[in-house]
């Protein structure tokens, strides 16, 4: 399969997942609310209630990650964070909260439906210091050395060119 075909298959899969969440359903797998959908118990309920407080319900339902990078990353006030493959935006919104108004959290995703969902979740959460960018994790649309911390949740594995993702990061 050519790299562009891999990308298109991934885009279609996650576009459909975003549409399910926007339509009020579960995303189909994994993430914060997956326990409700009978998904893999290892990748469900990754975020505790305290972390999810104040986050839109759809942001939790959209979560398709297999970990919780915001629980592991040592984020400090004023830092700039980038989430590679930000999906419905939960990790970006949680990161924005951690870096505070003097910092910023960027989400990067290639799927229009996910970007729309993430921006809706941002509006619902009332988070001002976050921005969702359209693009590919193999070619990050930000200036070099403009980010302090990069996080990513179950996305690098989807790239057909993982070396390029890591070089770019
Ligand atoms: C498994 S979901 C994870 C979403 C999010 N990180 C989370 O934890 O819910 C993968 C996401 O990465 C995006 N994605 C996959 N490959 C990508 C690439 N090469 N460039 C940009 N985004 C990509 C998809 O559109 C999808 O939103």
PDB file of N, CA and C in Angstrom, residues 92-158:
ATOM      1  N   UNK A  92      -5.260  18.237  24.200  1.00  0.00           N
ATOM      2  CA  UNK A  92      -4.901  19.647  23.971  1.00  0.00           C
ATOM      3  C   UNK A  92      -5.578  20.539  25.018  1.00  0.00           C
ATOM      4  N   UNK A  93      -6.848  20.280  25.265  1.00  0.00           N
ATOM      5  CA  UNK A  93      -7.590  21.119  26.217  1.00  0.00           C
ATOM      6  C   UNK A  93      -7.055  20.929  27.635  1.00  0.00           C
ATOM      7  N   UNK A  94      -6.721  19.688  27.984  1.00  0.00           N
ATOM      8  CA  UNK A  94      -6.140  19.435  29.312  1.00  0.00           C
ATOM      9  C   UNK A  94      -4.758  20.083  29.422  1.00  0.00           C
ATOM     10  N   UNK A  95      -3.979  20.016  28.345  1.00  0.00           N
ATOM     11  CA  UNK A  95      -2.644  20.633  28.349  1.00  0.00           C
ATOM     12  C   UNK A  95      -2.760  22.151  28.465  1.00  0.00           C
ATOM     13  N   UNK A  96      -3.721  22.723  27.755  1.00  0.00           N
ATOM     14  CA  UNK A  96      -3.916  24.184  27.802  1.00  0.00           C
ATOM     15  C   UNK A  96      -4.200  24.630  29.229  1.00  0.00           C
ATOM     16  N   UNK A  97      -4.993  23.830  29.920  1.00  0.00           N
ATOM     17  CA  UNK A  97      -5.311  24.148  31.304  1.00  0.00           C
ATOM     18  C   UNK A  97      -4.025  24.126  32.155  1.00  0.00           C
ATOM     19  N   UNK A  98      -3.169  23.145  31.878  1.00  0.00           N
ATOM     20  CA  UNK A  98      -1.947  22.999  32.688  1.00  0.00           C
ATOM     21  C   UNK A  98      -0.940  24.120  32.420  1.00  0.00           C
ATOM     22  N   UNK A  99      -0.810  24.561  31.175  1.00  0.00           N
ATOM     23  CA  UNK A  99       0.200  25.603  30.889  1.00  0.00           C
ATOM     24  C   UNK A  99      -0.331  27.003  31.184  1.00  0.00           C
ATOM     25  N   UNK A 100      -1.640  27.113  31.382  1.00  0.00           N
ATOM     26  CA  UNK A 100      -2.226  28.373  31.832  1.00  0.00           C
ATOM     27  C   UNK A 100      -2.286  29.436  30.742  1.00  0.00           C
ATOM     28  N   UNK A 101      -2.839  30.603  31.070  1.00  0.00           N
ATOM     29  CA  UNK A 101      -3.062  31.638  30.070  1.00  0.00           C
ATOM     30  C   UNK A 101      -1.781  32.181  29.452  1.00  0.00           C
ATOM     31  N   UNK A 102      -0.652  32.039  30.139  1.00  0.00           N
ATOM     32  CA  UNK A 102       0.623  32.505  29.571  1.00  0.00           C
ATOM     33  C   UNK A 102       1.251  31.492  28.632  1.00  0.00           C
ATOM     34  N   UNK A 103       0.668  30.306  28.536  1.00  0.00           N
ATOM     35  CA  UNK A 103       1.173  29.266  27.642  1.00  0.00           C
ATOM     36  C   UNK A 103       0.155  28.987  26.546  1.00  0.00           C
ATOM     37  N   UNK A 104       0.466  27.990  25.722  1.00  0.00           N
ATOM     38  CA  UNK A 104      -0.451  27.667  24.626  1.00  0.00           C
ATOM     39  C   UNK A 104      -0.351  26.188  24.276  1.00  0.00           C
ATOM     40  N   UNK A 105      -1.475  25.607  23.885  1.00  0.00           N
ATOM     41  CA  UNK A 105      -1.471  24.213  23.429  1.00  0.00           C
ATOM     42  C   UNK A 105      -1.985  24.162  21.992  1.00  0.00           C
ATOM     43  N   UNK A 106      -1.192  23.540  21.127  1.00  0.00           N
ATOM     44  CA  UNK A 106      -1.587  23.329  19.729  1.00  0.00           C
ATOM     45  C   UNK A 106      -1.988  21.868  19.545  1.00  0.00           C
ATOM     46  N   UNK A 107      -3.021  21.661  18.743  1.00  0.00           N
ATOM     47  CA  UNK A 107      -3.366  20.324  18.290  1.00  0.00           C
ATOM     48  C   UNK A 107      -3.175  20.279  16.785  1.00  0.00           C
ATOM     49  N   UNK A 108      -2.567  19.206  16.296  1.00  0.00           N
ATOM     50  CA  UNK A 108      -2.352  19.055  14.854  1.00  0.00           C
ATOM     51  C   UNK A 108      -3.049  17.786  14.389  1.00  0.00           C
ATOM     52  N   UNK A 109      -3.873  17.902  13.381  1.00  0.00           N
ATOM     53  CA  UNK A 109      -4.572  16.726  12.857  1.00  0.00           C
ATOM     54  C   UNK A 109      -4.857  16.945  11.370  1.00  0.00           C
ATOM     55  N   UNK A 110      -4.950  15.831  10.632  1.00  0.00           N
ATOM     56  CA  UNK A 110      -5.170  15.939   9.182  1.00  0.00           C
ATOM     57  C   UNK A 110      -6.641  15.752   8.801  1.00  0.00           C
ATOM     58  N   UNK A 111      -7.480  15.357   9.773  1.00  0.00           N
ATOM     59  CA  UNK A 111      -8.853  14.971   9.445  1.00  0.00           C
ATOM     60  C   UNK A 111      -9.826  16.102   9.763  1.00  0.00           C
ATOM     61  N   UNK A 112     -10.490  16.614   8.731  1.00  0.00           N
ATOM     62  CA  UNK A 112     -11.372  17.779   8.904  1.00  0.00           C
ATOM     63  C   UNK A 112     -12.442  17.545   9.970  1.00  0.00           C
ATOM     64  N   UNK A 113     -13.036  16.341   9.961  1.00  0.00           N
ATOM     65  CA  UNK A 113     -14.124  16.066  10.918  1.00  0.00           C
ATOM     66  C   UNK A 113     -13.611  16.113  12.355  1.00  0.00           C
ATOM     67  N   UNK A 114     -12.383  15.620  12.572  1.00  0.00           N
ATOM     68  CA  UNK A 114     -11.794  15.660  13.923  1.00  0.00           C
ATOM     69  C   UNK A 114     -11.483  17.102  14.315  1.00  0.00           C
ATOM     70  N   UNK A 115     -10.969  17.877  13.365  1.00  0.00           N
ATOM     71  CA  UNK A 115     -10.662  19.280  13.673  1.00  0.00           C
ATOM     72  C   UNK A 115     -11.937  20.033  14.042  1.00  0.00           C
ATOM     73  N   UNK A 116     -13.023  19.768  13.319  1.00  0.00           N
ATOM     74  CA  UNK A 116     -14.301  20.440  13.622  1.00  0.00           C
ATOM     75  C   UNK A 116     -14.776  20.059  15.021  1.00  0.00           C
ATOM     76  N   UNK A 117     -14.665  18.771  15.342  1.00  0.00           N
ATOM     77  CA  UNK A 117     -15.088  18.293  16.665  1.00  0.00           C
ATOM     78  C   UNK A 117     -14.218  18.920  17.765  1.00  0.00           C
ATOM     79  N   UNK A 118     -12.916  18.959  17.538  1.00  0.00           N
ATOM     80  CA  UNK A 118     -12.002  19.530  18.534  1.00  0.00           C
ATOM     81  C   UNK A 118     -12.315  21.017  18.766  1.00  0.00           C
ATOM     82  N   UNK A 119     -12.596  21.727  17.679  1.00  0.00           N
ATOM     83  CA  UNK A 119     -12.891  23.171  17.835  1.00  0.00           C
ATOM     84  C   UNK A 119     -14.213  23.372  18.562  1.00  0.00           C
ATOM     85  N   UNK A 120     -15.189  22.490  18.294  1.00  0.00           N
ATOM     86  CA  UNK A 120     -16.462  22.562  19.050  1.00  0.00           C
ATOM     87  C   UNK A 120     -16.198  22.321  20.533  1.00  0.00           C
ATOM     88  N   UNK A 121     -15.373  21.321  20.828  1.00  0.00           N
ATOM     89  CA  UNK A 121     -15.065  21.007  22.225  1.00  0.00           C
ATOM     90  C   UNK A 121     -14.325  22.159  22.890  1.00  0.00           C
ATOM     91  N   UNK A 122     -13.456  22.808  22.132  1.00  0.00           N
ATOM     92  CA  UNK A 122     -12.741  23.968  22.681  1.00  0.00           C
ATOM     93  C   UNK A 122     -13.730  25.075  23.070  1.00  0.00           C
ATOM     94  N   UNK A 123     -14.684  25.328  22.168  1.00  0.00           N
ATOM     95  CA  UNK A 123     -15.685  26.365  22.454  1.00  0.00           C
ATOM     96  C   UNK A 123     -16.490  25.990  23.685  1.00  0.00           C
ATOM     97  N   UNK A 124     -16.933  24.725  23.745  1.00  0.00           N
ATOM     98  CA  UNK A 124     -17.723  24.275  24.898  1.00  0.00           C
ATOM     99  C   UNK A 124     -16.925  24.396  26.201  1.00  0.00           C
ATOM    100  N   UNK A 125     -15.634  24.099  26.134  1.00  0.00           N
ATOM    101  CA  UNK A 125     -14.799  24.135  27.338  1.00  0.00           C
ATOM    102  C   UNK A 125     -14.393  25.559  27.701  1.00  0.00           C
ATOM    103  N   UNK A 126     -14.569  26.500  26.764  1.00  0.00           N
ATOM    104  CA  UNK A 126     -14.191  27.889  27.039  1.00  0.00           C
ATOM    105  C   UNK A 126     -12.686  28.055  27.221  1.00  0.00           C
ATOM    106  N   UNK A 127     -11.910  27.279  26.468  1.00  0.00           N
ATOM    107  CA  UNK A 127     -10.441  27.356  26.564  1.00  0.00           C
ATOM    108  C   UNK A 127      -9.923  28.304  25.485  1.00  0.00           C
ATOM    109  N   UNK A 128      -9.239  29.369  25.910  1.00  0.00           N
ATOM    110  CA  UNK A 128      -8.788  30.376  24.940  1.00  0.00           C
ATOM    111  C   UNK A 128      -7.382  30.089  24.409  1.00  0.00           C
ATOM    112  N   UNK A 129      -6.552  29.442  25.212  1.00  0.00           N
ATOM    113  CA  UNK A 129      -5.134  29.297  24.838  1.00  0.00           C
ATOM    114  C   UNK A 129      -4.843  27.972  24.127  1.00  0.00           C
ATOM    115  N   UNK A 130      -5.738  27.587  23.229  1.00  0.00           N
ATOM    116  CA  UNK A 130      -5.516  26.383  22.408  1.00  0.00           C
ATOM    117  C   UNK A 130      -5.830  26.728  20.961  1.00  0.00           C
ATOM    118  N   UNK A 131      -5.165  26.011  20.058  1.00  0.00           N
ATOM    119  CA  UNK A 131      -5.428  26.225  18.622  1.00  0.00           C
ATOM    120  C   UNK A 131      -5.252  24.899  17.898  1.00  0.00           C
ATOM    121  N   UNK A 132      -6.194  24.598  17.025  1.00  0.00           N
ATOM    122  CA  UNK A 132      -6.131  23.346  16.269  1.00  0.00           C
ATOM    123  C   UNK A 132      -5.711  23.650  14.835  1.00  0.00           C
ATOM    124  N   UNK A 133      -4.652  22.977  14.397  1.00  0.00           N
ATOM    125  CA  UNK A 133      -4.067  23.215  13.084  1.00  0.00           C
ATOM    126  C   UNK A 133      -4.314  22.008  12.192  1.00  0.00           C
ATOM    127  N   UNK A 134      -4.561  22.289  10.916  1.00  0.00           N
ATOM    128  CA  UNK A 134      -4.700  21.180   9.957  1.00  0.00           C
ATOM    129  C   UNK A 134      -3.331  20.886   9.335  1.00  0.00           C
ATOM    130  N   UNK A 135      -2.954  19.624   9.323  1.00  0.00           N
ATOM    131  CA  UNK A 135      -1.686  19.268   8.696  1.00  0.00           C
ATOM    132  C   UNK A 135      -1.289  17.859   9.051  1.00  0.00           C
ATOM    133  N   UNK A 136      -0.083  17.516   8.614  1.00  0.00           N
ATOM    134  CA  UNK A 136       0.425  16.153   8.816  1.00  0.00           C
ATOM    135  C   UNK A 136       1.557  16.142   9.835  1.00  0.00           C
ATOM    136  N   UNK A 137       1.581  15.099  10.629  1.00  0.00           N
ATOM    137  CA  UNK A 137       2.603  15.017  11.674  1.00  0.00           C
ATOM    138  C   UNK A 137       3.992  14.786  11.062  1.00  0.00           C
ATOM    139  N   UNK A 138       4.039  14.418   9.783  1.00  0.00           N
ATOM    140  CA  UNK A 138       5.326  14.250   9.096  1.00  0.00           C
ATOM    141  C   UNK A 138       5.865  15.599   8.612  1.00  0.00           C
ATOM    142  N   UNK A 139       5.055  16.642   8.685  1.00  0.00           N
ATOM    143  CA  UNK A 139       5.458  17.966   8.168  1.00  0.00           C
ATOM    144  C   UNK A 139       4.718  19.022   9.007  1.00  0.00           C
ATOM    145  N   UNK A 140       5.217  19.269  10.184  1.00  0.00           N
ATOM    146  CA  UNK A 140       4.503  20.078  11.186  1.00  0.00           C
ATOM    147  C   UNK A 140       4.464  21.546  10.759  1.00  0.00           C
ATOM    148  N   UNK A 141       3.252  22.117  10.682  1.00  0.00           N
ATOM    149  CA  UNK A 141       3.136  23.500  10.183  1.00  0.00           C
ATOM    150  C   UNK A 141       3.384  24.545  11.266  1.00  0.00           C
ATOM    151  N   UNK A 142       4.529  24.435  11.947  1.00  0.00           N
ATOM    152  CA  UNK A 142       4.926  25.432  12.946  1.00  0.00           C
ATOM    153  C   UNK A 142       6.416  25.694  12.733  1.00  0.00           C
ATOM    154  N   UNK A 143       6.885  26.899  13.104  1.00  0.00           N
ATOM    155  CA  UNK A 143       8.331  27.158  12.949  1.00  0.00           C
ATOM    156  C   UNK A 143       9.166  26.203  13.806  1.00  0.00           C
ATOM    157  N   UNK A 144      10.387  25.935  13.350  1.00  0.00           N
ATOM    158  CA  UNK A 144      11.297  25.080  14.128  1.00  0.00           C
ATOM    159  C   UNK A 144      11.499  25.663  15.524  1.00  0.00           C
ATOM    160  N   UNK A 145      11.645  24.783  16.501  1.00  0.00           N
ATOM    161  CA  UNK A 145      11.984  25.167  17.874  1.00  0.00           C
ATOM    162  C   UNK A 145      11.001  26.172  18.480  1.00  0.00           C
ATOM    163  N   UNK A 146       9.735  26.068  18.102  1.00  0.00           N
ATOM    164  CA  UNK A 146       8.740  26.999  18.662  1.00  0.00           C
ATOM    165  C   UNK A 146       7.872  26.322  19.724  1.00  0.00           C
ATOM    166  N   UNK A 147       8.179  25.073  20.050  1.00  0.00           N
ATOM    167  CA  UNK A 147       7.356  24.296  20.978  1.00  0.00           C
ATOM    168  C   UNK A 147       8.256  23.743  22.093  1.00  0.00           C
ATOM    169  N   UNK A 148       7.756  23.771  23.322  1.00  0.00           N
ATOM    170  CA  UNK A 148       8.547  23.248  24.440  1.00  0.00           C
ATOM    171  C   UNK A 148       8.347  21.745  24.635  1.00  0.00           C
ATOM    172  N   UNK A 149       7.106  21.290  24.497  1.00  0.00           N
ATOM    173  CA  UNK A 149       6.791  19.884  24.788  1.00  0.00           C
ATOM    174  C   UNK A 149       5.899  19.329  23.680  1.00  0.00           C
ATOM    175  N   UNK A 150       6.238  18.149  23.181  1.00  0.00           N
ATOM    176  CA  UNK A 150       5.375  17.464  22.211  1.00  0.00           C
ATOM    177  C   UNK A 150       4.784  16.235  22.884  1.00  0.00           C
ATOM    178  N   UNK A 151       3.467  16.098  22.771  1.00  0.00           N
ATOM    179  CA  UNK A 151       2.806  14.882  23.239  1.00  0.00           C
ATOM    180  C   UNK A 151       2.092  14.240  22.050  1.00  0.00           C
ATOM    181  N   UNK A 152       1.745  12.987  22.205  1.00  0.00           N
ATOM    182  CA  UNK A 152       0.994  12.300  21.157  1.00  0.00           C
ATOM    183  C   UNK A 152       0.383  11.048  21.783  1.00  0.00           C
ATOM    184  N   UNK A 153      -0.804  10.701  21.319  1.00  0.00           N
ATOM    185  CA  UNK A 153      -1.538   9.610  21.971  1.00  0.00           C
ATOM    186  C   UNK A 153      -2.080   8.660  20.917  1.00  0.00           C
ATOM    187  N   UNK A 154      -1.310   7.598  20.647  1.00  0.00           N
ATOM    188  CA  UNK A 154      -1.771   6.554  19.712  1.00  0.00           C
ATOM    189  C   UNK A 154      -1.882   7.063  18.280  1.00  0.00           C
ATOM    190  N   UNK A 155      -0.874   7.779  17.829  1.00  0.00           N
ATOM    191  CA  UNK A 155      -0.931   8.359  16.483  1.00  0.00           C
ATOM    192  C   UNK A 155       0.318   8.012  15.660  1.00  0.00           C
ATOM    193  N   UNK A 156       1.510   8.071  16.262  1.00  0.00           N
ATOM    194  CA  UNK A 156       2.741   7.818  15.497  1.00  0.00           C
ATOM    195  C   UNK A 156       2.680   6.431  14.852  1.00  0.00           C
ATOM    196  N   UNK A 157       2.018   5.500  15.559  1.00  0.00           N
ATOM    197  CA  UNK A 157       1.876   4.136  15.028  1.00  0.00           C
ATOM    198  C   UNK A 157       1.091   4.101  13.720  1.00  0.00           C
ATOM    199  N   UNK A 158       0.294   5.164  13.462  1.00  0.00           N
ATOM    200  CA  UNK A 158      -0.545   5.181  12.247  1.00  0.00           C
ATOM    201  C   UNK A 158       0.198   5.736  11.030  1.00  0.00           C
TER     202      UNK A 158
END
